[in-house]
Short mmCIF file of C-alpha atoms in Angstrom, two decimals:
data_model
loop_
_atom_site.label_atom_id
_atom_site.label_comp_id
_atom_site.label_asym_id
_atom_site.label_seq_id
_atom_site.Cartn_x
_atom_site.Cartn_y
_atom_site.Cartn_z
CA LEU I 1 0.00 0.00 0.00
CA ASN I 2 1.15 3.52 -0.73
CA SER I 3 0.39 5.93 2.08
CA GLU I 4 0.53 9.68 2.24
CA GLY I 5 -0.76 11.80 5.09
CA GLY I 6 -2.48 8.81 6.73
CA ALA I 7 -4.58 7.91 3.68
CA SER I 8 -3.79 4.80 1.65
CA PHE I 9 -4.06 4.22 -2.11
CA HIS I 10 -5.31 0.73 -3.02
CA PRO I 11 -4.92 -0.15 -6.72
CA VAL I 12 -7.01 -3.05 -8.04
CA THR I 13 -6.21 -4.98 -11.23
CA LEU I 14 -7.58 -8.28 -12.48
CA ASN I 15 -4.18 -10.00 -12.51
CA ALA I 16 -3.24 -8.65 -9.03
CA ASP I 17 0.23 -7.59 -10.28
CA GLY I 18 1.39 -7.08 -6.72
CA LYS I 19 -1.85 -5.26 -5.93
CA PHE I 20 -5.40 -6.36 -5.09
CA ALA I 21 -7.16 -8.71 -7.50
CA SER I 22 -10.65 -7.99 -6.16
CA ILE I 23 -12.47 -4.87 -5.10
CA GLN I 24 -13.75 -6.50 -1.90
CA ALA I 25 -10.20 -7.36 -0.83
CA ALA I 26 -9.24 -3.70 -1.17
CA ILE I 27 -12.28 -2.61 0.85
CA ASP I 28 -11.44 -5.10 3.59
CA ALA I 29 -7.87 -3.74 3.76
CA SER I 30 -9.03 -0.13 4.14
CA VAL I 31 -9.07 1.83 7.38
CA ALA I 32 -12.26 3.64 8.36
CA ASP I 33 -12.27 7.43 8.13
CA SER I 34 -8.67 7.62 6.91
CA GLY I 35 -9.55 8.89 3.44
CA ASP I 36 -8.43 5.73 1.63
CA THR I 37 -8.85 5.53 -2.15
CA ILE I 38 -9.54 2.31 -4.06
CA PHE I 39 -8.61 2.80 -7.72
CA VAL I 40 -9.89 0.10 -10.05
CA GLU I 41 -8.41 -0.60 -13.47
CA PRO I 42 -10.68 -1.58 -16.41
CA GLY I 43 -11.90 -5.15 -16.69
CA THR I 44 -14.79 -7.30 -15.49
CA TYR I 45 -14.70 -8.08 -11.78
CA SER I 46 -16.89 -11.11 -11.15
CA GLU I 47 -17.96 -10.36 -7.60
CA ASN I 48 -20.47 -8.61 -5.44
CA ILE I 49 -19.21 -6.15 -2.85
CA THR I 50 -20.24 -4.83 0.55
CA ILE I 51 -18.97 -1.35 1.40
CA ASP I 52 -18.93 -1.12 5.18
CA VAL I 53 -15.88 1.11 5.73
CA SER I 54 -16.58 4.82 6.09
CA GLY I 55 -14.56 7.54 4.41
CA LEU I 56 -13.71 5.67 1.19
CA THR I 57 -13.36 6.72 -2.42
CA LEU I 58 -13.99 3.90 -4.91
CA SER I 59 -13.09 5.12 -8.36
CA GLY I 60 -12.88 3.36 -11.72
CA ASN I 61 -10.12 4.31 -14.12
CA THR I 62 -11.60 6.38 -16.95
CA SER I 63 -8.41 6.95 -18.94
CA GLY I 64 -9.30 4.28 -21.52
CA SER I 65 -12.38 3.53 -23.61
CA GLU I 66 -14.13 1.45 -20.94
CA ILE I 67 -14.85 1.74 -17.24
CA PRO I 68 -14.50 -1.26 -14.92
CA ILE I 69 -17.46 -3.63 -14.63
CA ILE I 70 -18.68 -5.20 -11.39
CA ASP I 71 -20.70 -8.23 -12.52
CA ALA I 72 -22.36 -10.43 -9.89
CA GLY I 73 -23.16 -13.04 -12.52
CA GLY I 74 -26.94 -12.97 -12.61
CA THR I 75 -27.48 -16.20 -10.63
CA GLY I 76 -28.46 -16.98 -7.05
CA ASP I 77 -29.49 -14.36 -4.48
CA VAL I 78 -27.18 -11.40 -4.79
CA THR I 79 -27.14 -7.60 -4.85
CA VAL I 80 -24.09 -6.31 -6.69
CA VAL I 81 -23.11 -3.37 -4.42
CA GLU I 82 -24.41 -3.05 -0.86
CA ILE I 83 -23.59 0.23 0.88
CA GLN I 84 -23.67 0.00 4.67
CA THR I 85 -21.69 3.09 5.62
CA ASP I 86 -21.40 6.85 5.13
CA ASN I 87 -18.91 9.34 3.72
CA LEU I 88 -18.43 7.51 0.42
CA LEU I 89 -17.64 8.47 -3.16
CA PHE I 90 -18.48 5.68 -5.62
CA GLU I 91 -17.81 6.58 -9.26
CA ASN I 92 -17.05 5.34 -12.76
CA PHE I 93 -18.30 1.73 -12.68
CA THR I 94 -20.73 -0.45 -14.58
CA VAL I 95 -22.83 -2.40 -12.07
CA LYS I 96 -24.75 -5.42 -13.35
CA GLY I 97 -25.88 -8.96 -12.66
CA GLY I 98 -27.92 -8.59 -9.47
CA SER I 99 -30.20 -11.62 -9.18
CA LYS I 100 -32.87 -13.31 -7.06
CA ALA I 101 -33.44 -17.04 -6.71
CA SER I 102 -35.58 -17.08 -3.55
CA ASN I 103 -34.57 -14.07 -1.39
CA ILE I 104 -36.62 -11.02 -2.35
CA SER I 105 -34.26 -8.73 -0.43
CA LYS I 106 -31.57 -9.33 -3.06
CA GLY I 107 -31.38 -8.73 -6.82
CA ARG I 108 -30.52 -5.03 -6.92
CA GLY I 109 -27.68 -3.26 -8.65
CA ILE I 110 -26.88 -0.90 -5.76
CA GLU I 111 -28.65 -0.86 -2.41
CA ILE I 112 -28.10 1.70 0.33
CA THR I 113 -29.31 0.13 3.55
CA GLY I 114 -30.07 1.19 7.07
CA ALA I 115 -27.24 -0.97 8.43
CA ALA I 116 -25.36 2.23 9.30
CA SER I 117 -27.00 4.62 11.78
CA THR I 118 -26.91 7.38 9.14
CA VAL I 119 -25.88 7.49 5.48
CA ASP I 120 -24.53 11.00 4.97
CA PHE I 121 -22.11 12.38 2.42
CA ILE I 122 -22.60 9.56 -0.07
CA THR I 123 -22.18 10.34 -3.76
CA ILE I 124 -22.79 7.83 -6.55
CA GLN I 125 -21.83 9.33 -9.89
CA ASN I 126 -20.90 8.52 -13.48
CA CYS I 127 -22.00 4.88 -13.22
CA VAL I 128 -23.96 2.58 -15.53
CA ILE I 129 -26.40 0.43 -13.54
CA MET I 130 -28.02 -2.16 -15.76
CA ASP I 131 -29.35 -5.68 -16.20
CA ASN I 132 -30.34 -6.35 -12.60
CA TYR I 133 -33.25 -8.58 -11.54
CA TYR I 134 -34.99 -5.96 -9.42
CA ASP I 135 -34.11 -2.28 -9.06
CA GLY I 136 -31.11 -0.47 -10.45
CA ILE I 137 -30.73 1.49 -7.21
CA LYS I 138 -32.73 1.01 -4.01
CA MET I 139 -32.64 2.84 -0.71
CA ASP I 140 -34.95 1.81 2.09
CA GLY I 141 -35.17 2.59 5.79
CA ILE I 142 -32.31 5.07 5.90
CA THR I 143 -31.70 8.22 7.92
CA ILE I 144 -29.88 11.13 6.29
CA THR I 145 -28.72 14.00 8.50
CA ASP I 146 -26.97 15.91 5.71
CA THR I 147 -26.70 15.02 2.00
CA LEU I 148 -26.83 12.05 -0.35
CA ASN I 149 -26.20 12.61 -4.09
CA ILE I 150 -27.05 10.43 -7.11
CA LEU I 151 -25.47 12.29 -10.04
CA ASP I 152 -24.93 11.73 -13.77
CA ASN I 153 -25.66 8.01 -13.89
CA GLU I 154 -27.23 5.78 -16.54
CA ILE I 155 -29.82 3.49 -14.98
CA THR I 156 -31.23 1.22 -17.66
CA ALA I 157 -32.61 -2.21 -18.55
CA ASN I 158 -33.30 -3.27 -14.97
CA ASP I 159 -36.16 -5.75 -14.58
CA PHE I 160 -38.13 -3.74 -12.02
CA TYR I 161 -37.74 -0.08 -11.00
CA GLY I 162 -34.88 2.06 -12.19
CA PHE I 163 -34.59 3.79 -8.81
CA ARG I 164 -36.67 2.94 -5.73
CA ILE I 165 -36.83 5.21 -2.67
CA SER I 166 -38.68 3.95 0.43
CA ASN I 167 -38.89 5.18 4.02
CA ILE I 168 -36.41 8.06 4.12
CA THR I 169 -35.92 10.20 7.23
CA GLY I 170 -34.21 13.60 7.30
CA GLY I 171 -31.51 15.25 5.20
CA THR I 172 -31.34 16.03 1.50
CA LEU I 173 -31.41 13.53 -1.37
CA ASN I 174 -30.41 14.92 -4.78
CA ILE I 175 -31.06 12.96 -8.00
CA SER I 176 -29.63 14.91 -10.90
CA GLY I 177 -28.25 14.63 -14.42
CA SER I 178 -29.10 10.95 -14.86
CA ASP I 179 -30.58 8.94 -17.72
CA ILE I 180 -33.20 6.61 -16.22
CA SER I 181 -34.62 4.75 -19.18
CA GLU I 182 -35.91 1.42 -20.48
CA ASN I 183 -36.43 -0.19 -17.09
CA TYR I 184 -39.37 -2.58 -16.90
CA ARG I 185 -41.41 -0.69 -14.28
CA ASP I 186 -41.25 2.93 -13.03
CA GLY I 187 -38.22 5.05 -13.75
CA ILE I 188 -38.28 6.48 -10.20
CA ARG I 189 -40.56 4.96 -7.56
CA ILE I 190 -41.14 6.72 -4.21
CA ASP I 191 -43.14 4.94 -1.52
CA GLY I 192 -43.26 4.24 2.19
CA THR I 193 -42.83 7.32 4.41
CA ILE I 194 -40.72 10.36 3.54
CA SER I 195 -40.26 12.17 6.86
CA GLY I 196 -38.45 15.45 7.45
CA ALA I 197 -36.51 15.08 4.21
CA SER I 198 -35.79 17.22 1.15
CA LEU I 199 -35.92 15.30 -2.13
CA ASN I 200 -34.76 17.07 -5.30
CA ILE I 201 -35.19 15.45 -8.74
CA VAL I 202 -33.70 17.80 -11.33
CA GLY I 203 -32.15 17.67 -14.78
CA ASN I 204 -32.78 13.99 -15.50
CA THR I 205 -33.91 12.21 -18.65
CA ILE I 206 -36.57 9.63 -17.79
CA ASP I 207 -37.70 7.79 -20.91
CA ASN I 208 -39.55 4.66 -22.02
CA ASN I 209 -39.75 2.75 -18.77
CA THR I 210 -41.85 0.01 -20.26
CA GLU I 211 -44.73 -0.93 -17.95
CA GLY I 212 -44.71 1.94 -15.45
CA ASP I 213 -44.58 5.66 -14.82
CA GLY I 214 -41.72 8.03 -15.33
CA ILE I 215 -41.95 9.11 -11.68
CA SER I 216 -44.42 7.40 -9.34
CA PHE I 217 -45.27 8.81 -5.89
CA GLY I 218 -46.96 6.65 -3.28
CA GLY I 219 -46.97 6.36 0.47
CA THR I 220 -46.85 9.37 2.81
CA ILE I 221 -44.96 12.66 2.79
CA THR I 222 -44.81 13.99 6.34
CA ASN I 223 -42.93 16.04 8.95
CA SER I 224 -42.46 19.10 6.68
CA SER I 225 -40.75 17.14 3.90
CA THR I 226 -40.28 18.85 0.55
CA VAL I 227 -40.21 17.16 -2.84
CA THR I 228 -39.10 19.20 -5.86
CA ILE I 229 -39.26 17.90 -9.42
CA GLY I 230 -37.38 20.14 -11.84
CA GLY I 231 -36.76 23.83 -11.46
CA ALA I 232 -37.30 27.11 -13.25
CA SER I 233 -33.76 28.48 -13.01
CA PRO I 234 -30.64 27.52 -15.02
CA THR I 235 -29.13 25.95 -11.90
CA THR I 236 -32.13 23.67 -11.32
CA GLN I 237 -33.10 22.48 -14.78
CA GLY I 238 -36.31 20.59 -15.43
CA ASN I 239 -36.49 16.90 -16.21
CA THR I 240 -37.33 15.38 -19.59
CA ILE I 241 -39.96 12.67 -19.06
CA THR I 242 -41.19 10.93 -22.22
CA ASN I 243 -42.69 7.77 -23.74
CA HIS I 244 -44.48 6.15 -20.84
CA ASN I 245 -47.34 4.64 -22.78
CA GLY I 246 -46.98 0.89 -22.30
CA ALA I 247 -49.68 -1.64 -21.61
CA GLY I 248 -49.34 -1.51 -17.82
CA THR I 249 -51.91 -0.06 -15.42
CA TYR I 250 -49.61 2.87 -14.63
CA ASN I 251 -48.00 4.62 -17.56
CA ALA I 252 -48.00 8.35 -16.78
CA GLY I 253 -45.09 10.75 -16.96
CA ILE I 254 -45.64 11.65 -13.30
CA ASN I 255 -48.19 9.76 -11.21
CA PHE I 256 -49.20 11.03 -7.74
CA TRP I 257 -51.02 8.60 -5.47
CA THR I 258 -49.53 9.85 -2.23
CA ASN I 259 -50.73 11.33 1.04
CA VAL I 260 -49.10 14.68 1.83
CA SER I 261 -49.83 14.99 5.54
CA SER I 262 -47.16 17.61 6.27
CA GLY I 263 -44.90 19.03 3.60
CA SER I 264 -45.03 19.99 -0.07
CA VAL I 265 -44.56 18.68 -3.60
CA THR I 266 -43.46 21.14 -6.30
CA VAL I 267 -43.22 20.42 -10.03
CA GLU I 268 -41.41 23.05 -12.11
CA GLY I 269 -39.69 23.55 -15.44
#
């Protein structure tokens, strides 16, 4: 390991080459809250990973024509990337092959769970999340005290929702600049209880999610939560939501079937 100022640099290559041969091995060697960086060279890494060390940067090498692929193989009960920590930057990966045999809690591309007490300062950006049995990204039962960002991703060809958000408490969740298209059900699905949170969905392209809505709101918005879709200023651009006209029961651009008990929903731009 190369260390500078207390932080370590963990290079990962498929052939090991004196370094780590798997992403999970590099995570397991990292020290919490030390600012470690895991830098992954291009290739297909046939594994699923659990990120349970806080303060990490996981970054794919973008210097070539391809970004590294994390492929869980598409068999058995597996979610490709499980995030159980905070203070994380995860960027420049293709995430695919989440599958379900019998366990309905698995099968996602990326899942942010409530295993950590809070999930603050997480950014997932510049990733392709595709070909997973259930949702491309799911977050359920989490508490945010500050900010969580989902930025500039391509979420496509997942067999259920592109992005599912359930039971969020507190903080700010930003979903921006992403292409959420050609998933089997809703592009973005919001359900459960959104309590004391600020949810901003701006500047995304949400297109042709086959048997569902572009954005679907269910459940309850409470405790002065705010939900903003789009924006009227150049810094908060509107979303482009098109081609939701499949044969399913729900096929609207934006579908509200929610209870706003305390808070607001704003659609702009």
